[in-house]
PDB file of C-alpha atoms and ligand atoms in Angstrom:
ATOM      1  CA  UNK A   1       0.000   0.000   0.000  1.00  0.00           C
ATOM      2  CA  UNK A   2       3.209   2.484   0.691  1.00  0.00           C
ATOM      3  CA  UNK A   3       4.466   1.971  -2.505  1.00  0.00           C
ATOM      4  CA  UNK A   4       0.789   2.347  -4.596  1.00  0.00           C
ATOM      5  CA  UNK A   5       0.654   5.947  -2.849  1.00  0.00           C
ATOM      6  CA  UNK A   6       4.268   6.755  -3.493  1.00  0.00           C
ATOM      7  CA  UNK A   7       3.280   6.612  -7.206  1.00  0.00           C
ATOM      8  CA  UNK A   8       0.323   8.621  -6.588  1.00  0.00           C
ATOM      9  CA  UNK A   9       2.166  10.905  -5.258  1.00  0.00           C
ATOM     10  CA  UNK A  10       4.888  10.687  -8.095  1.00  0.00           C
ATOM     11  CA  UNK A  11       2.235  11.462 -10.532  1.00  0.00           C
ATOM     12  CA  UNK A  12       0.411  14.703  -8.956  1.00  0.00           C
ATOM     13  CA  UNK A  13       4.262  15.948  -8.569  1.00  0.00           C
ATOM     14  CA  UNK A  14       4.527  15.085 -12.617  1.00  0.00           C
ATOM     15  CA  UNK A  15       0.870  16.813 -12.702  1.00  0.00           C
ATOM     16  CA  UNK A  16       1.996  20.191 -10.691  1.00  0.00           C
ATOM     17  CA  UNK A  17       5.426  20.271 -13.230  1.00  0.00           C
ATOM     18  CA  UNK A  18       3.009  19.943 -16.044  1.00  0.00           C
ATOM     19  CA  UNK A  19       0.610  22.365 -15.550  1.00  0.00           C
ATOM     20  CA  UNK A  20       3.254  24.374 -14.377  1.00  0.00           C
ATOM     21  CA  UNK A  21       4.938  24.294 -18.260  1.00  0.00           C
ATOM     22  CA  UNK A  22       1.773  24.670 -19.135  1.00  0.00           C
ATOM     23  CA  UNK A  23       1.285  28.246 -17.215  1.00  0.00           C
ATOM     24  CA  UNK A  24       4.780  29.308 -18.908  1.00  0.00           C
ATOM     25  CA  UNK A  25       3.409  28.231 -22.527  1.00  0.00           C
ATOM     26  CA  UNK A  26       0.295  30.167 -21.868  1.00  0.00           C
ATOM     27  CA  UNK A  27       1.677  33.226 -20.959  1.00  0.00           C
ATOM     28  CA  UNK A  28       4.220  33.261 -23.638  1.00  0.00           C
ATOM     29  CA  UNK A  29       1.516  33.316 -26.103  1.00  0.00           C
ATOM     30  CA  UNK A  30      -0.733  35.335 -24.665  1.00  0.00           C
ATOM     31  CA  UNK A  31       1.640  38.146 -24.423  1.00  0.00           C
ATOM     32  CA  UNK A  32       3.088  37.054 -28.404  1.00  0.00           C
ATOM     33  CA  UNK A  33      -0.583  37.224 -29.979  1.00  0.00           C
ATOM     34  CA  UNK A  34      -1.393  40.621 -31.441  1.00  0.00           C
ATOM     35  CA  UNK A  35      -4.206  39.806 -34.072  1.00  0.00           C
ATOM     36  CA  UNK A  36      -6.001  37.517 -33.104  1.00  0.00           C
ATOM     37  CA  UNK A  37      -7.854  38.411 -29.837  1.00  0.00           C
ATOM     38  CA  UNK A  38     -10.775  35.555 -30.035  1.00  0.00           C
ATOM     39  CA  UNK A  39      -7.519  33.160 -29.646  1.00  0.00           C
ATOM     40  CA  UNK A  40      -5.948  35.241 -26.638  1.00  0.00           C
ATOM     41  CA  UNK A  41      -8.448  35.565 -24.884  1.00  0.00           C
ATOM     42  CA  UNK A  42      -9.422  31.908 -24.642  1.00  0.00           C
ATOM     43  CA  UNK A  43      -5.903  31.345 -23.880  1.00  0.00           C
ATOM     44  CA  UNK A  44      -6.138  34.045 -21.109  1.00  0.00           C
ATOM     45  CA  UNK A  45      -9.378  32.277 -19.982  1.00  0.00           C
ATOM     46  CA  UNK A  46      -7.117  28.621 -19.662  1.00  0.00           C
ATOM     47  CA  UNK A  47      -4.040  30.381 -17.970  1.00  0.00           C
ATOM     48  CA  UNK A  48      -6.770  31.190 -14.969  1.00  0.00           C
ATOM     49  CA  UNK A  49      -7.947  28.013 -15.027  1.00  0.00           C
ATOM     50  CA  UNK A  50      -4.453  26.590 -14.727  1.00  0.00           C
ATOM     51  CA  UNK A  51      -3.442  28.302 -12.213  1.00  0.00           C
ATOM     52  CA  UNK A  52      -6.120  27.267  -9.947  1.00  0.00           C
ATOM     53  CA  UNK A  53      -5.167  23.766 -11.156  1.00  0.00           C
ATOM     54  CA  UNK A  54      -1.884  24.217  -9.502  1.00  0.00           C
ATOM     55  CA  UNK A  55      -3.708  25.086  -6.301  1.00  0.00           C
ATOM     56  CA  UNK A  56      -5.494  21.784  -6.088  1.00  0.00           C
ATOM     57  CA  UNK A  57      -2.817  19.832  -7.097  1.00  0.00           C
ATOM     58  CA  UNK A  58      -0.492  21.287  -4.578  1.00  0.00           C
ATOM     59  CA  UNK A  59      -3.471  20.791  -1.867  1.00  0.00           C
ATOM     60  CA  UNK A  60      -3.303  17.096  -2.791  1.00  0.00           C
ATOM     61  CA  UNK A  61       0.798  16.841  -2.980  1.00  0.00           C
ATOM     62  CA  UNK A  62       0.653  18.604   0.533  1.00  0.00           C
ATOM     63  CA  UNK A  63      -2.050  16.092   2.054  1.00  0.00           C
ATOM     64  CA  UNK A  64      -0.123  13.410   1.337  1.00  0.00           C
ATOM     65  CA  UNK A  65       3.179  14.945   3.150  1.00  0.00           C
ATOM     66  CA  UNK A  66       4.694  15.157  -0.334  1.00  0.00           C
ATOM     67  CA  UNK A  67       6.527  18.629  -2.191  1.00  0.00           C
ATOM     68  CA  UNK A  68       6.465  19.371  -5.486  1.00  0.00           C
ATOM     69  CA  UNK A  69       9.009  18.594  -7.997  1.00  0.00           C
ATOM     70  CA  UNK A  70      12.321  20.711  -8.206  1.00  0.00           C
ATOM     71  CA  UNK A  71      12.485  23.391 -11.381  1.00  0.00           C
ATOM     72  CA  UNK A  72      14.909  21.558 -12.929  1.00  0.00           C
ATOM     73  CA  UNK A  73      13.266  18.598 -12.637  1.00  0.00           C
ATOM     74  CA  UNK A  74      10.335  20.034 -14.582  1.00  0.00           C
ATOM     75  CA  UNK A  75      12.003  21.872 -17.219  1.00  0.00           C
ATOM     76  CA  UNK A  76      13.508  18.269 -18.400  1.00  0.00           C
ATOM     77  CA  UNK A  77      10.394  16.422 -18.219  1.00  0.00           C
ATOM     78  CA  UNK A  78       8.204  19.019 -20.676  1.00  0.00           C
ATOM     79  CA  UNK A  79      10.850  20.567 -22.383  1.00  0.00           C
ATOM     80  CA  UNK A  80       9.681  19.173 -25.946  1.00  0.00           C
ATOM     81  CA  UNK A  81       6.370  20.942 -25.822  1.00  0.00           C
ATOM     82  CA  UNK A  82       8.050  23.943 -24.417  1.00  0.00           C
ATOM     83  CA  UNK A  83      10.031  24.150 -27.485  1.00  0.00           C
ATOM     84  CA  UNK A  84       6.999  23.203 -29.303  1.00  0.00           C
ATOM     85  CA  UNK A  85       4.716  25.771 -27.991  1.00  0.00           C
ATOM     86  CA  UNK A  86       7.711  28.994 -27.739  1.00  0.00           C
ATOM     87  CA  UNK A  87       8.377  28.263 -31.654  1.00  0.00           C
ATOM     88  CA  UNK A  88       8.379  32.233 -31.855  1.00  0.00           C
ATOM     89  CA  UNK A  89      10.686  32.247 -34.966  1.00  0.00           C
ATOM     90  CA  UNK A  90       7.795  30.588 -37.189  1.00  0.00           C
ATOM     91  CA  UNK A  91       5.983  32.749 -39.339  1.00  0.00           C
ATOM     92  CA  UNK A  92       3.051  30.750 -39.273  1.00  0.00           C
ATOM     93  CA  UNK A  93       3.552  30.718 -34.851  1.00  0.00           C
ATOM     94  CA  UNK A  94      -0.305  31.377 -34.191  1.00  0.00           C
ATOM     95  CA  UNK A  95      -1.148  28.342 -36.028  1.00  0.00           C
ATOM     96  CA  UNK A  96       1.690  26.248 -34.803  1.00  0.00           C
ATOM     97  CA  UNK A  97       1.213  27.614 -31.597  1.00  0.00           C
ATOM     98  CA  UNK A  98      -2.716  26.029 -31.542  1.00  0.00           C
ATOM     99  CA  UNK A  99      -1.587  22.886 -32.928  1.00  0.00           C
ATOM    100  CA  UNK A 100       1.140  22.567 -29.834  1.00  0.00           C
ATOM    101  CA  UNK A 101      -1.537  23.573 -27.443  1.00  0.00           C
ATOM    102  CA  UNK A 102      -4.367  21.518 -28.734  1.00  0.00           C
ATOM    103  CA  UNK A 103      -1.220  18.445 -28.067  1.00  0.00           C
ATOM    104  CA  UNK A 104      -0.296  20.087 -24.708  1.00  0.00           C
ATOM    105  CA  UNK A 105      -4.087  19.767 -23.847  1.00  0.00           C
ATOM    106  CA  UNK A 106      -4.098  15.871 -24.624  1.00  0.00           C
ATOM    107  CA  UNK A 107      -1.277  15.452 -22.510  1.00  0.00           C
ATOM    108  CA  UNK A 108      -2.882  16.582 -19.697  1.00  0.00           C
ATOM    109  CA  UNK A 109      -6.195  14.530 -20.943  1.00  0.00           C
ATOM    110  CA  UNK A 110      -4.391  11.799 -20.562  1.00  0.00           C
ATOM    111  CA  UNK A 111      -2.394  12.817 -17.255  1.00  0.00           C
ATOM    112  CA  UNK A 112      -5.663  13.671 -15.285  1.00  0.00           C
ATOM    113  CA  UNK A 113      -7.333  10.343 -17.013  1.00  0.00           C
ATOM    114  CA  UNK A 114      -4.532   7.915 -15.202  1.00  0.00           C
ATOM    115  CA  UNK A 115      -4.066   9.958 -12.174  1.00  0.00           C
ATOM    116  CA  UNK A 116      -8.055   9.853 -11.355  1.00  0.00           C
ATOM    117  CA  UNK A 117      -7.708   5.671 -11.863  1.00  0.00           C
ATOM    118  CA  UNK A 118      -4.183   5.721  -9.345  1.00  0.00           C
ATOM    119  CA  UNK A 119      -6.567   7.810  -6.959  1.00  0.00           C
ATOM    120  CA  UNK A 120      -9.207   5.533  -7.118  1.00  0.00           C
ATOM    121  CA  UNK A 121      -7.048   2.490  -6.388  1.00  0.00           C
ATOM    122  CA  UNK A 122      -5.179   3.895  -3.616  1.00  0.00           C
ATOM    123  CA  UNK A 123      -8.885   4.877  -2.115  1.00  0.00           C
ATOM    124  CA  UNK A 124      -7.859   8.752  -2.337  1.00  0.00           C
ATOM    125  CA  UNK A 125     -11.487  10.122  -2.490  1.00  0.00           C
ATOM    126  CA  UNK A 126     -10.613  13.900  -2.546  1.00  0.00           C
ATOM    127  CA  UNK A 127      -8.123  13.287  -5.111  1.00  0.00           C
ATOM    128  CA  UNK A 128     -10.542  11.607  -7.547  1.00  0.00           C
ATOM    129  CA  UNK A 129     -13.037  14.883  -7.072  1.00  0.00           C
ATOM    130  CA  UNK A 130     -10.286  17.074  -7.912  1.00  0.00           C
ATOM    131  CA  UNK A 131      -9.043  15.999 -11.148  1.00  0.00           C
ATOM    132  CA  UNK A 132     -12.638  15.318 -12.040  1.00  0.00           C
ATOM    133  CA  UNK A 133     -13.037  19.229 -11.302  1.00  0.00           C
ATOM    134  CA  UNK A 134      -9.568  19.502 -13.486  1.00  0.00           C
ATOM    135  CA  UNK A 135     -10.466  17.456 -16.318  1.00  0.00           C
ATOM    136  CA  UNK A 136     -13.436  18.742 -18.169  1.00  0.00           C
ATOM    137  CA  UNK A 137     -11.428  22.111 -18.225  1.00  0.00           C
ATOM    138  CA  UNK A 138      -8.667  20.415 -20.361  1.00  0.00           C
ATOM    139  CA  UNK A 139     -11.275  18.708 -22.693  1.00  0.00           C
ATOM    140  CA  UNK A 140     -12.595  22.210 -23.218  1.00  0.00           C
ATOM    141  CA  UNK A 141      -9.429  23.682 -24.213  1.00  0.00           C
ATOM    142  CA  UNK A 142      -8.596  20.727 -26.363  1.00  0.00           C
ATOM    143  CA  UNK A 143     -12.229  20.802 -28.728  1.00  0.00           C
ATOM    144  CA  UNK A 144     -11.576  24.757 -28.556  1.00  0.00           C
ATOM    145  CA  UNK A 145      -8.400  24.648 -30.334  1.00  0.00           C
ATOM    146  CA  UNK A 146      -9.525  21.917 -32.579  1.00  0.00           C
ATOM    147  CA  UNK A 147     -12.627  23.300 -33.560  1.00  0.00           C
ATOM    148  CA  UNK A 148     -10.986  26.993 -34.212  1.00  0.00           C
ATOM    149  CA  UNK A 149      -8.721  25.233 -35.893  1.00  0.00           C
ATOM    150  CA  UNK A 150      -9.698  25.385 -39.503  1.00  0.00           C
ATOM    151  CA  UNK A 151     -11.185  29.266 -39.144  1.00  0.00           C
ATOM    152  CA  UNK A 152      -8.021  30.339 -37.322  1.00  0.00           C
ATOM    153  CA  UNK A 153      -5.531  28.904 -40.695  1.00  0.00           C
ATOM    154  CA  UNK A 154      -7.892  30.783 -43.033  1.00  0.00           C
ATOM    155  CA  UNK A 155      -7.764  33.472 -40.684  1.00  0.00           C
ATOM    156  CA  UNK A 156      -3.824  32.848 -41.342  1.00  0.00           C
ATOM    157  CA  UNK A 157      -3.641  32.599 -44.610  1.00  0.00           C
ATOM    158  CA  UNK A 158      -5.793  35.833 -45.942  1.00  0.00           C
ATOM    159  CA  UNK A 159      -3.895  37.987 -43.453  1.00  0.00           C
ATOM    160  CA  UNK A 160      -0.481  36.322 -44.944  1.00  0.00           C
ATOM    161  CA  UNK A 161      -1.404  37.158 -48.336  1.00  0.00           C
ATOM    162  CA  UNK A 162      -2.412  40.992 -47.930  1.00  0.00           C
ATOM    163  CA  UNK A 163       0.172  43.578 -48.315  1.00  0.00           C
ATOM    164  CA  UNK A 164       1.532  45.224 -45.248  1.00  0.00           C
ATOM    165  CA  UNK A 165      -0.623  42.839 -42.854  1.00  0.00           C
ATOM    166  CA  UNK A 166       1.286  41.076 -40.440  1.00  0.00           C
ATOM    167  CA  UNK A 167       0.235  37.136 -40.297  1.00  0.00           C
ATOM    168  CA  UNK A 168       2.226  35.703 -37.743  1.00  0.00           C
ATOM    169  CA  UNK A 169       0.579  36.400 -34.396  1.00  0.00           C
TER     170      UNK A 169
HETATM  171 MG1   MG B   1      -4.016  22.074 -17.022  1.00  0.00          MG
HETATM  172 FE1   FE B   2      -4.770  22.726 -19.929  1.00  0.00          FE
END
């Protein structure tokens, strides 16, 4: 039984370094976008949301007598979408950018997904409310970006092909 919570608790640390990647993505391109304020502002909307994320998750760490992960640790463990999501030197970034973050969000689909079955094994109750609470917030995000997908590229690609309009972000 020690050892099935000492992977719970391995996994909300690995939860609180994600979402806390995910706070540094989300501000980065909140502060990059310029054009295209429908997308910032849902972005804007998510960073809140993320934030309190980190709250519960650290409320959960702490219950269990457990810290959260070192910086370092983090940086290592997310640093491929981090790269994917800061790709500020493409000049197509916003829709790159939605494509990362629509994979960033699946990630954490998929995170809250096993972390809700760990808590309900080890009999963690409040833990299993909690990332229910967490996860319809990253399914929103995810059908957001997918389904603003296709107006967002067209949204791209006229502003890319008019004179003196910048595309980019
Ligand atoms: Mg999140
Ligand atoms: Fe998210």
């Amino acid at each position: 039984m020690a050892e099935l919570k000492e992977n719970l608790i391995d996994w909300l640390r690995d939860a609180y370094a994600m979402e806390q990647q995910a706070e540094q993505m989300l501000k980065a391109q909140a502060a990059r976008i310029e054009h295209y304020p429908k997308v910032k502002a849902r972005i804007e909307q998510h960073l809140q949301e993320t934030l309190g994320q980190q709250e519960l998750l650290l409320g959960c760490i702490e219950r269990h007598g457990g810290k959260p992960s070192a910086m370092k640790d983090i940086m290592g463990r997310v640093a491929a979408f981090g790269q994917a999501a800061g790709g500020a030197l493409n000049s197509d970034e916003i829709v790159k950018g939605a494509i990362a973050g629509y994979v960033f969000e699946n990630l954490e689909i998929a995170t809250y997904t096993a972390l809700i079955a760990a808590a309900k094994t080890v009999g963690d109750a409040e833990t299993v409310r909690l990332c229910e609470q967490i996860l319809p917030q990253e399914e929103a995000m995810a059908s957001w970006l997918l389904e603003n997908l296709p107006e967002l590229t067209e949204e791209f690609l006229v502003r890319d092909a008019t004179p003196d309009v910048e595309a980019k972000r």
